[in-house]
């Protein structure tokens, strides 16, 4: 099938897409956008989080066909141009990046949280990031990064 969608502000027509493949597969293997990670393939870890028409989703759970005519924003697209988004900068500054596998999903989830709530409490931060797993950290530096980004919003 042919998939027509907008990714990070750019229109794409992608031929040869199998209806059963995931949006994550399309993003990584067909478009070369490797920011979203393929970790659990079950929607449990959050490493593949993207926006689909402005809604945060696990792209491993979205069938490619469901993205037809829709707008997708990945971790590569949240800055809206050159340089890093303030959320990405905060993750770097706070030392919230270790192996980096979970980072794209955490950045997109943080971006989503702060777009809805620019001054979240610690409980709200924890709830917003509950769908994202990190195996390297104790999460404190991740929480510091979210607080830092919120302070700049």
mmCIF file of N, CA and C in Angstrom, residues 4-97:
data_model
loop_
_atom_site.group_PDB
_atom_site.id
_atom_site.type_symbol
_atom_site.label_atom_id
_atom_site.label_comp_id
_atom_site.label_asym_id
_atom_site.label_seq_id
_atom_site.Cartn_x
_atom_site.Cartn_y
_atom_site.Cartn_z
ATOM 1 N N UNK A 4 0.477 7.986 2.820
ATOM 2 C CA UNK A 4 0.669 9.432 2.700
ATOM 3 C C UNK A 4 0.482 10.045 4.069
ATOM 4 N N UNK A 5 1.504 10.754 4.534
ATOM 5 C CA UNK A 5 1.413 11.383 5.849
ATOM 6 C C UNK A 5 2.411 12.534 5.921
ATOM 7 N N UNK A 6 2.292 13.304 6.978
ATOM 8 C CA UNK A 6 3.224 14.393 7.232
ATOM 9 C C UNK A 6 4.060 14.016 8.450
ATOM 10 N N UNK A 7 5.372 14.083 8.299
ATOM 11 C CA UNK A 7 6.273 13.759 9.405
ATOM 12 C C UNK A 7 7.201 14.953 9.620
ATOM 13 N N UNK A 8 7.141 15.497 10.815
ATOM 14 C CA UNK A 8 7.979 16.641 11.182
ATOM 15 C C UNK A 8 7.854 17.785 10.179
ATOM 16 N N UNK A 9 6.617 18.011 9.720
ATOM 17 C CA UNK A 9 6.340 19.123 8.825
ATOM 18 C C UNK A 9 6.578 18.848 7.353
ATOM 19 N N UNK A 10 7.001 17.650 7.008
ATOM 20 C CA UNK A 10 7.280 17.293 5.619
ATOM 21 C C UNK A 10 6.305 16.230 5.138
ATOM 22 N N UNK A 11 5.761 16.410 3.940
ATOM 23 C CA UNK A 11 4.840 15.427 3.365
ATOM 24 C C UNK A 11 5.628 14.252 2.794
ATOM 25 N N UNK A 12 5.103 13.037 3.010
ATOM 26 C CA UNK A 12 5.733 11.825 2.482
ATOM 27 C C UNK A 12 4.689 10.969 1.784
ATOM 28 N N UNK A 13 5.111 10.341 0.685
ATOM 29 C CA UNK A 13 4.362 9.298 -0.005
ATOM 30 C C UNK A 13 5.276 8.080 0.030
ATOM 31 N N UNK A 14 4.898 7.085 0.788
ATOM 32 C CA UNK A 14 5.762 5.925 0.993
ATOM 33 C C UNK A 14 5.096 4.709 0.352
ATOM 34 N N UNK A 15 5.755 4.147 -0.659
ATOM 35 C CA UNK A 15 5.207 2.990 -1.369
ATOM 36 C C UNK A 15 5.678 1.686 -0.745
ATOM 37 N N UNK A 16 4.908 0.638 -0.969
ATOM 38 C CA UNK A 16 5.303 -0.704 -0.547
ATOM 39 C C UNK A 16 5.132 -0.976 0.929
ATOM 40 N N UNK A 17 4.320 -0.184 1.598
ATOM 41 C CA UNK A 17 4.109 -0.381 3.035
ATOM 42 C C UNK A 17 3.128 -1.530 3.234
ATOM 43 N N UNK A 18 3.495 -2.461 4.073
ATOM 44 C CA UNK A 18 2.608 -3.566 4.430
ATOM 45 C C UNK A 18 1.646 -3.059 5.501
ATOM 46 N N UNK A 19 0.387 -3.345 5.369
ATOM 47 C CA UNK A 19 -0.632 -2.839 6.290
ATOM 48 C C UNK A 19 -0.365 -3.227 7.739
ATOM 49 N N UNK A 20 0.330 -4.329 7.960
ATOM 50 C CA UNK A 20 0.584 -4.816 9.308
ATOM 51 C C UNK A 20 1.840 -4.264 9.957
ATOM 52 N N UNK A 21 2.625 -3.477 9.226
ATOM 53 C CA UNK A 21 3.838 -2.955 9.858
ATOM 54 C C UNK A 21 3.504 -1.744 10.710
ATOM 55 N N UNK A 22 4.336 -1.518 11.695
ATOM 56 C CA UNK A 22 4.060 -0.439 12.652
ATOM 57 C C UNK A 22 4.539 0.903 12.132
ATOM 58 N N UNK A 23 3.975 1.944 12.699
ATOM 59 C CA UNK A 23 4.438 3.294 12.406
ATOM 60 C C UNK A 23 5.908 3.425 12.786
ATOM 61 N N UNK A 24 6.301 2.801 13.877
ATOM 62 C CA UNK A 24 7.710 2.823 14.291
ATOM 63 C C UNK A 24 8.604 2.269 13.186
ATOM 64 N N UNK A 25 8.211 1.155 12.589
ATOM 65 C CA UNK A 25 8.996 0.560 11.506
ATOM 66 C C UNK A 25 9.108 1.534 10.332
ATOM 67 N N UNK A 26 8.012 2.163 9.970
ATOM 68 C CA UNK A 26 8.013 3.122 8.868
ATOM 69 C C UNK A 26 8.965 4.278 9.177
ATOM 70 N N UNK A 27 8.869 4.819 10.384
ATOM 71 C CA UNK A 27 9.720 5.949 10.755
ATOM 72 C C UNK A 27 11.196 5.574 10.695
ATOM 73 N N UNK A 28 11.542 4.437 11.259
ATOM 74 C CA UNK A 28 12.951 4.042 11.345
ATOM 75 C C UNK A 28 13.487 3.462 10.031
ATOM 76 N N UNK A 29 12.788 2.497 9.484
ATOM 77 C CA UNK A 29 13.330 1.730 8.356
ATOM 78 C C UNK A 29 13.013 2.321 6.990
ATOM 79 N N UNK A 30 11.930 3.040 6.875
ATOM 80 C CA UNK A 30 11.568 3.597 5.569
ATOM 81 C C UNK A 30 11.939 5.078 5.448
ATOM 82 N N UNK A 31 11.910 5.801 6.567
ATOM 83 C CA UNK A 31 12.219 7.233 6.513
ATOM 84 C C UNK A 31 13.573 7.585 7.125
ATOM 85 N N UNK A 32 14.219 6.630 7.780
ATOM 86 C CA UNK A 32 15.537 6.883 8.356
ATOM 87 C C UNK A 32 15.525 7.812 9.553
ATOM 88 N N UNK A 33 14.417 7.862 10.264
ATOM 89 C CA UNK A 33 14.306 8.660 11.492
ATOM 90 C C UNK A 33 14.522 7.718 12.672
ATOM 91 N N UNK A 34 15.750 7.671 13.145
ATOM 92 C CA UNK A 34 16.137 6.673 14.139
ATOM 93 C C UNK A 34 15.992 7.140 15.583
ATOM 94 N N UNK A 35 15.455 8.327 15.810
ATOM 95 C CA UNK A 35 15.310 8.829 17.173
ATOM 96 C C UNK A 35 14.392 7.959 18.015
ATOM 97 N N UNK A 36 13.243 7.615 17.491
ATOM 98 C CA UNK A 36 12.311 6.739 18.204
ATOM 99 C C UNK A 36 12.906 5.347 18.234
ATOM 100 N N UNK A 37 12.960 4.756 19.415
ATOM 101 C CA UNK A 37 13.651 3.479 19.580
ATOM 102 C C UNK A 37 12.691 2.297 19.579
ATOM 103 N N UNK A 38 13.189 1.164 19.107
ATOM 104 C CA UNK A 38 12.441 -0.083 19.098
ATOM 105 C C UNK A 38 12.932 -0.920 20.276
ATOM 106 N N UNK A 39 12.182 -0.899 21.342
ATOM 107 C CA UNK A 39 12.609 -1.608 22.547
ATOM 108 C C UNK A 39 11.681 -2.775 22.866
ATOM 109 N N UNK A 40 10.458 -2.502 23.259
ATOM 110 C CA UNK A 40 9.598 -3.584 23.746
ATOM 111 C C UNK A 40 8.588 -4.090 22.711
ATOM 112 N N UNK A 41 8.227 -3.259 21.745
ATOM 113 C CA UNK A 41 7.212 -3.582 20.742
ATOM 114 C C UNK A 41 5.864 -3.945 21.360
ATOM 115 N N UNK A 42 5.629 -3.490 22.589
ATOM 116 C CA UNK A 42 4.368 -3.783 23.278
ATOM 117 C C UNK A 42 3.746 -2.552 23.927
ATOM 118 N N UNK A 43 4.323 -1.388 23.696
ATOM 119 C CA UNK A 43 3.776 -0.166 24.272
ATOM 120 C C UNK A 43 4.025 -0.021 25.757
ATOM 121 N N UNK A 44 5.004 -0.734 26.285
ATOM 122 C CA UNK A 44 5.263 -0.730 27.724
ATOM 123 C C UNK A 44 6.391 0.205 28.147
ATOM 124 N N UNK A 45 7.306 0.535 27.230
ATOM 125 C CA UNK A 45 8.523 1.239 27.661
ATOM 126 C C UNK A 45 8.549 2.724 27.302
ATOM 127 N N UNK A 46 7.791 3.142 26.306
ATOM 128 C CA UNK A 46 7.741 4.553 25.930
ATOM 129 C C UNK A 46 8.882 5.028 25.049
ATOM 130 N N UNK A 47 9.820 4.169 24.697
ATOM 131 C CA UNK A 47 10.979 4.586 23.902
ATOM 132 C C UNK A 47 10.620 5.018 22.486
ATOM 133 N N UNK A 48 9.452 4.629 22.019
ATOM 134 C CA UNK A 48 9.035 4.939 20.653
ATOM 135 C C UNK A 48 7.976 6.035 20.601
ATOM 136 N N UNK A 49 7.814 6.796 21.668
ATOM 137 C CA UNK A 49 6.759 7.805 21.744
ATOM 138 C C UNK A 49 6.910 8.889 20.686
ATOM 139 N N UNK A 50 5.797 9.188 20.015
ATOM 140 C CA UNK A 50 5.707 10.257 19.029
ATOM 141 C C UNK A 50 4.340 10.918 19.184
ATOM 142 N N UNK A 51 4.182 12.054 18.528
ATOM 143 C CA UNK A 51 2.862 12.667 18.433
ATOM 144 C C UNK A 51 2.185 12.191 17.155
ATOM 145 N N UNK A 52 0.916 11.830 17.255
ATOM 146 C CA UNK A 52 0.090 11.510 16.102
ATOM 147 C C UNK A 52 -1.103 12.455 16.163
ATOM 148 N N UNK A 53 -1.129 13.414 15.249
ATOM 149 C CA UNK A 53 -2.144 14.476 15.279
ATOM 150 C C UNK A 53 -2.208 15.143 16.651
ATOM 151 N N UNK A 54 -1.043 15.383 17.228
ATOM 152 C CA UNK A 54 -0.954 16.104 18.489
ATOM 153 C C UNK A 54 -1.169 15.275 19.740
ATOM 154 N N UNK A 55 -1.384 13.978 19.584
ATOM 155 C CA UNK A 55 -1.624 13.090 20.723
ATOM 156 C C UNK A 55 -0.405 12.179 20.898
ATOM 157 N N UNK A 56 0.098 12.080 22.106
ATOM 158 C CA UNK A 56 1.243 11.224 22.400
ATOM 159 C C UNK A 56 0.842 9.755 22.272
ATOM 160 N N UNK A 57 1.585 8.997 21.433
ATOM 161 C CA UNK A 57 1.298 7.575 21.232
ATOM 162 C C UNK A 57 2.603 6.784 21.220
ATOM 163 N N UNK A 58 2.481 5.502 21.467
ATOM 164 C CA UNK A 58 3.605 4.581 21.280
ATOM 165 C C UNK A 58 3.540 4.125 19.825
ATOM 166 N N UNK A 59 4.525 4.526 19.034
ATOM 167 C CA UNK A 59 4.467 4.241 17.603
ATOM 168 C C UNK A 59 4.594 2.750 17.290
ATOM 169 N N UNK A 60 5.044 1.956 18.241
ATOM 170 C CA UNK A 60 5.111 0.508 18.020
ATOM 171 C C UNK A 60 3.721 -0.116 18.016
ATOM 172 N N UNK A 61 2.743 0.579 18.572
ATOM 173 C CA UNK A 61 1.377 0.055 18.646
ATOM 174 C C UNK A 61 0.460 0.602 17.556
ATOM 175 N N UNK A 62 0.951 1.561 16.781
ATOM 176 C CA UNK A 62 0.146 2.176 15.724
ATOM 177 C C UNK A 62 0.485 1.488 14.407
ATOM 178 N N UNK A 63 -0.516 0.936 13.748
ATOM 179 C CA UNK A 63 -0.284 0.339 12.437
ATOM 180 C C UNK A 63 -0.006 1.433 11.422
ATOM 181 N N UNK A 64 0.867 1.144 10.481
ATOM 182 C CA UNK A 64 1.231 2.139 9.474
ATOM 183 C C UNK A 64 -0.004 2.704 8.784
ATOM 184 N N UNK A 65 -0.949 1.852 8.460
ATOM 185 C CA UNK A 65 -2.167 2.298 7.782
ATOM 186 C C UNK A 65 -2.973 3.312 8.591
ATOM 187 N N UNK A 66 -2.848 3.266 9.907
ATOM 188 C CA UNK A 66 -3.572 4.219 10.755
ATOM 189 C C UNK A 66 -2.990 5.625 10.663
ATOM 190 N N UNK A 67 -1.798 5.749 10.108
ATOM 191 C CA UNK A 67 -1.146 7.052 9.974
ATOM 192 C C UNK A 67 -1.511 7.747 8.660
ATOM 193 N N UNK A 68 -2.305 7.105 7.826
ATOM 194 C CA UNK A 68 -2.697 7.670 6.545
ATOM 195 C C UNK A 68 -3.340 9.051 6.733
ATOM 196 N N UNK A 69 -2.762 10.041 6.043
ATOM 197 C CA UNK A 69 -3.301 11.399 6.084
ATOM 198 C C UNK A 69 -3.088 12.131 7.395
ATOM 199 N N UNK A 70 -2.305 11.585 8.286
ATOM 200 C CA UNK A 70 -2.147 12.160 9.621
ATOM 201 C C UNK A 70 -0.826 12.911 9.747
ATOM 202 N N UNK A 71 -0.702 13.652 10.839
ATOM 203 C CA UNK A 71 0.491 14.446 11.128
ATOM 204 C C UNK A 71 1.260 13.791 12.263
ATOM 205 N N UNK A 72 2.535 13.507 12.024
ATOM 206 C CA UNK A 72 3.393 12.841 12.999
ATOM 207 C C UNK A 72 4.548 13.772 13.347
ATOM 208 N N UNK A 73 4.854 13.854 14.632
ATOM 209 C CA UNK A 73 6.036 14.598 15.074
ATOM 210 C C UNK A 73 6.851 13.664 15.954
ATOM 211 N N UNK A 74 8.125 13.514 15.588
ATOM 212 C CA UNK A 74 9.045 12.650 16.321
ATOM 213 C C UNK A 74 9.970 13.514 17.170
ATOM 214 N N UNK A 75 10.847 12.872 17.915
ATOM 215 C CA UNK A 75 11.816 13.594 18.730
ATOM 216 C C UNK A 75 12.689 14.496 17.848
ATOM 217 N N UNK A 76 12.929 14.072 16.602
ATOM 218 C CA UNK A 76 13.718 14.893 15.689
ATOM 219 C C UNK A 76 12.988 16.176 15.300
ATOM 220 N N UNK A 77 11.670 16.161 15.396
ATOM 221 C CA UNK A 77 10.886 17.299 14.922
ATOM 222 C C UNK A 77 10.392 18.254 15.980
ATOM 223 N N UNK A 78 10.608 17.953 17.265
ATOM 224 C CA UNK A 78 10.024 18.840 18.276
ATOM 225 C C UNK A 78 10.722 20.185 18.373
ATOM 226 N N UNK A 79 11.961 20.279 17.903
ATOM 227 C CA UNK A 79 12.652 21.567 17.983
ATOM 228 C C UNK A 79 12.103 22.554 16.962
ATOM 229 N N UNK A 80 11.502 22.038 15.906
ATOM 230 C CA UNK A 80 10.927 22.911 14.895
ATOM 231 C C UNK A 80 11.967 23.599 14.021
ATOM 232 N N UNK A 81 13.196 23.176 14.071
ATOM 233 C CA UNK A 81 14.234 23.792 13.243
ATOM 234 C C UNK A 81 15.607 23.358 13.687
ATOM 235 N N UNK A 82 16.555 24.247 13.519
ATOM 236 C CA UNK A 82 17.938 23.957 13.899
ATOM 237 C C UNK A 82 18.091 24.002 15.414
ATOM 238 N N UNK A 83 19.052 23.280 15.923
ATOM 239 C CA UNK A 83 19.331 23.294 17.353
ATOM 240 C C UNK A 83 18.387 22.410 18.131
ATOM 241 N N UNK A 84 18.588 22.425 19.432
ATOM 242 C CA UNK A 84 17.791 21.593 20.325
ATOM 243 C C UNK A 84 16.607 22.372 20.885
ATOM 244 N N UNK A 85 15.559 21.644 21.181
ATOM 245 C CA UNK A 85 14.415 22.209 21.900
ATOM 246 C C UNK A 85 14.851 22.410 23.350
ATOM 247 N N UNK A 86 14.282 23.370 24.077
ATOM 248 C CA UNK A 86 14.647 23.562 25.486
ATOM 249 C C UNK A 86 14.521 22.300 26.346
ATOM 250 N N UNK A 87 13.586 21.426 26.041
ATOM 251 C CA UNK A 87 13.473 20.166 26.787
ATOM 252 C C UNK A 87 14.709 19.307 26.524
ATOM 253 N N UNK A 88 15.126 19.236 25.272
ATOM 254 C CA UNK A 88 16.322 18.459 24.935
ATOM 255 C C UNK A 88 17.553 19.053 25.617
ATOM 256 N N UNK A 89 17.655 20.374 25.603
ATOM 257 C CA UNK A 89 18.776 21.043 26.269
ATOM 258 C C UNK A 89 18.792 20.729 27.761
ATOM 259 N N UNK A 90 17.623 20.732 28.385
ATOM 260 C CA UNK A 90 17.530 20.462 29.820
ATOM 261 C C UNK A 90 17.990 19.042 30.143
ATOM 262 N N UNK A 91 17.647 18.081 29.293
ATOM 263 C CA UNK A 91 18.082 16.701 29.520
ATOM 264 C C UNK A 91 19.604 16.601 29.461
ATOM 265 N N UNK A 92 20.212 17.308 28.518
ATOM 266 C CA UNK A 92 21.668 17.302 28.408
ATOM 267 C C UNK A 92 22.287 17.969 29.636
ATOM 268 N N UNK A 93 21.807 19.156 29.986
ATOM 269 C CA UNK A 93 22.369 19.915 31.106
ATOM 270 C C UNK A 93 22.222 19.214 32.445
ATOM 271 N N UNK A 94 21.104 18.524 32.635
ATOM 272 C CA UNK A 94 20.852 17.850 33.916
ATOM 273 C C UNK A 94 21.554 16.491 33.999
ATOM 274 N N UNK A 95 22.173 16.063 32.924
ATOM 275 C CA UNK A 95 22.821 14.749 32.927
ATOM 276 C C UNK A 95 21.816 13.616 32.923
ATOM 277 N N UNK A 96 20.656 13.846 32.308
ATOM 278 C CA UNK A 96 19.587 12.851 32.302
ATOM 279 C C UNK A 96 19.731 11.861 31.150
ATOM 280 N N UNK A 97 20.832 11.946 30.426
ATOM 281 C CA UNK A 97 21.067 11.056 29.299
ATOM 282 C C UNK A 97 22.209 10.114 29.664
#
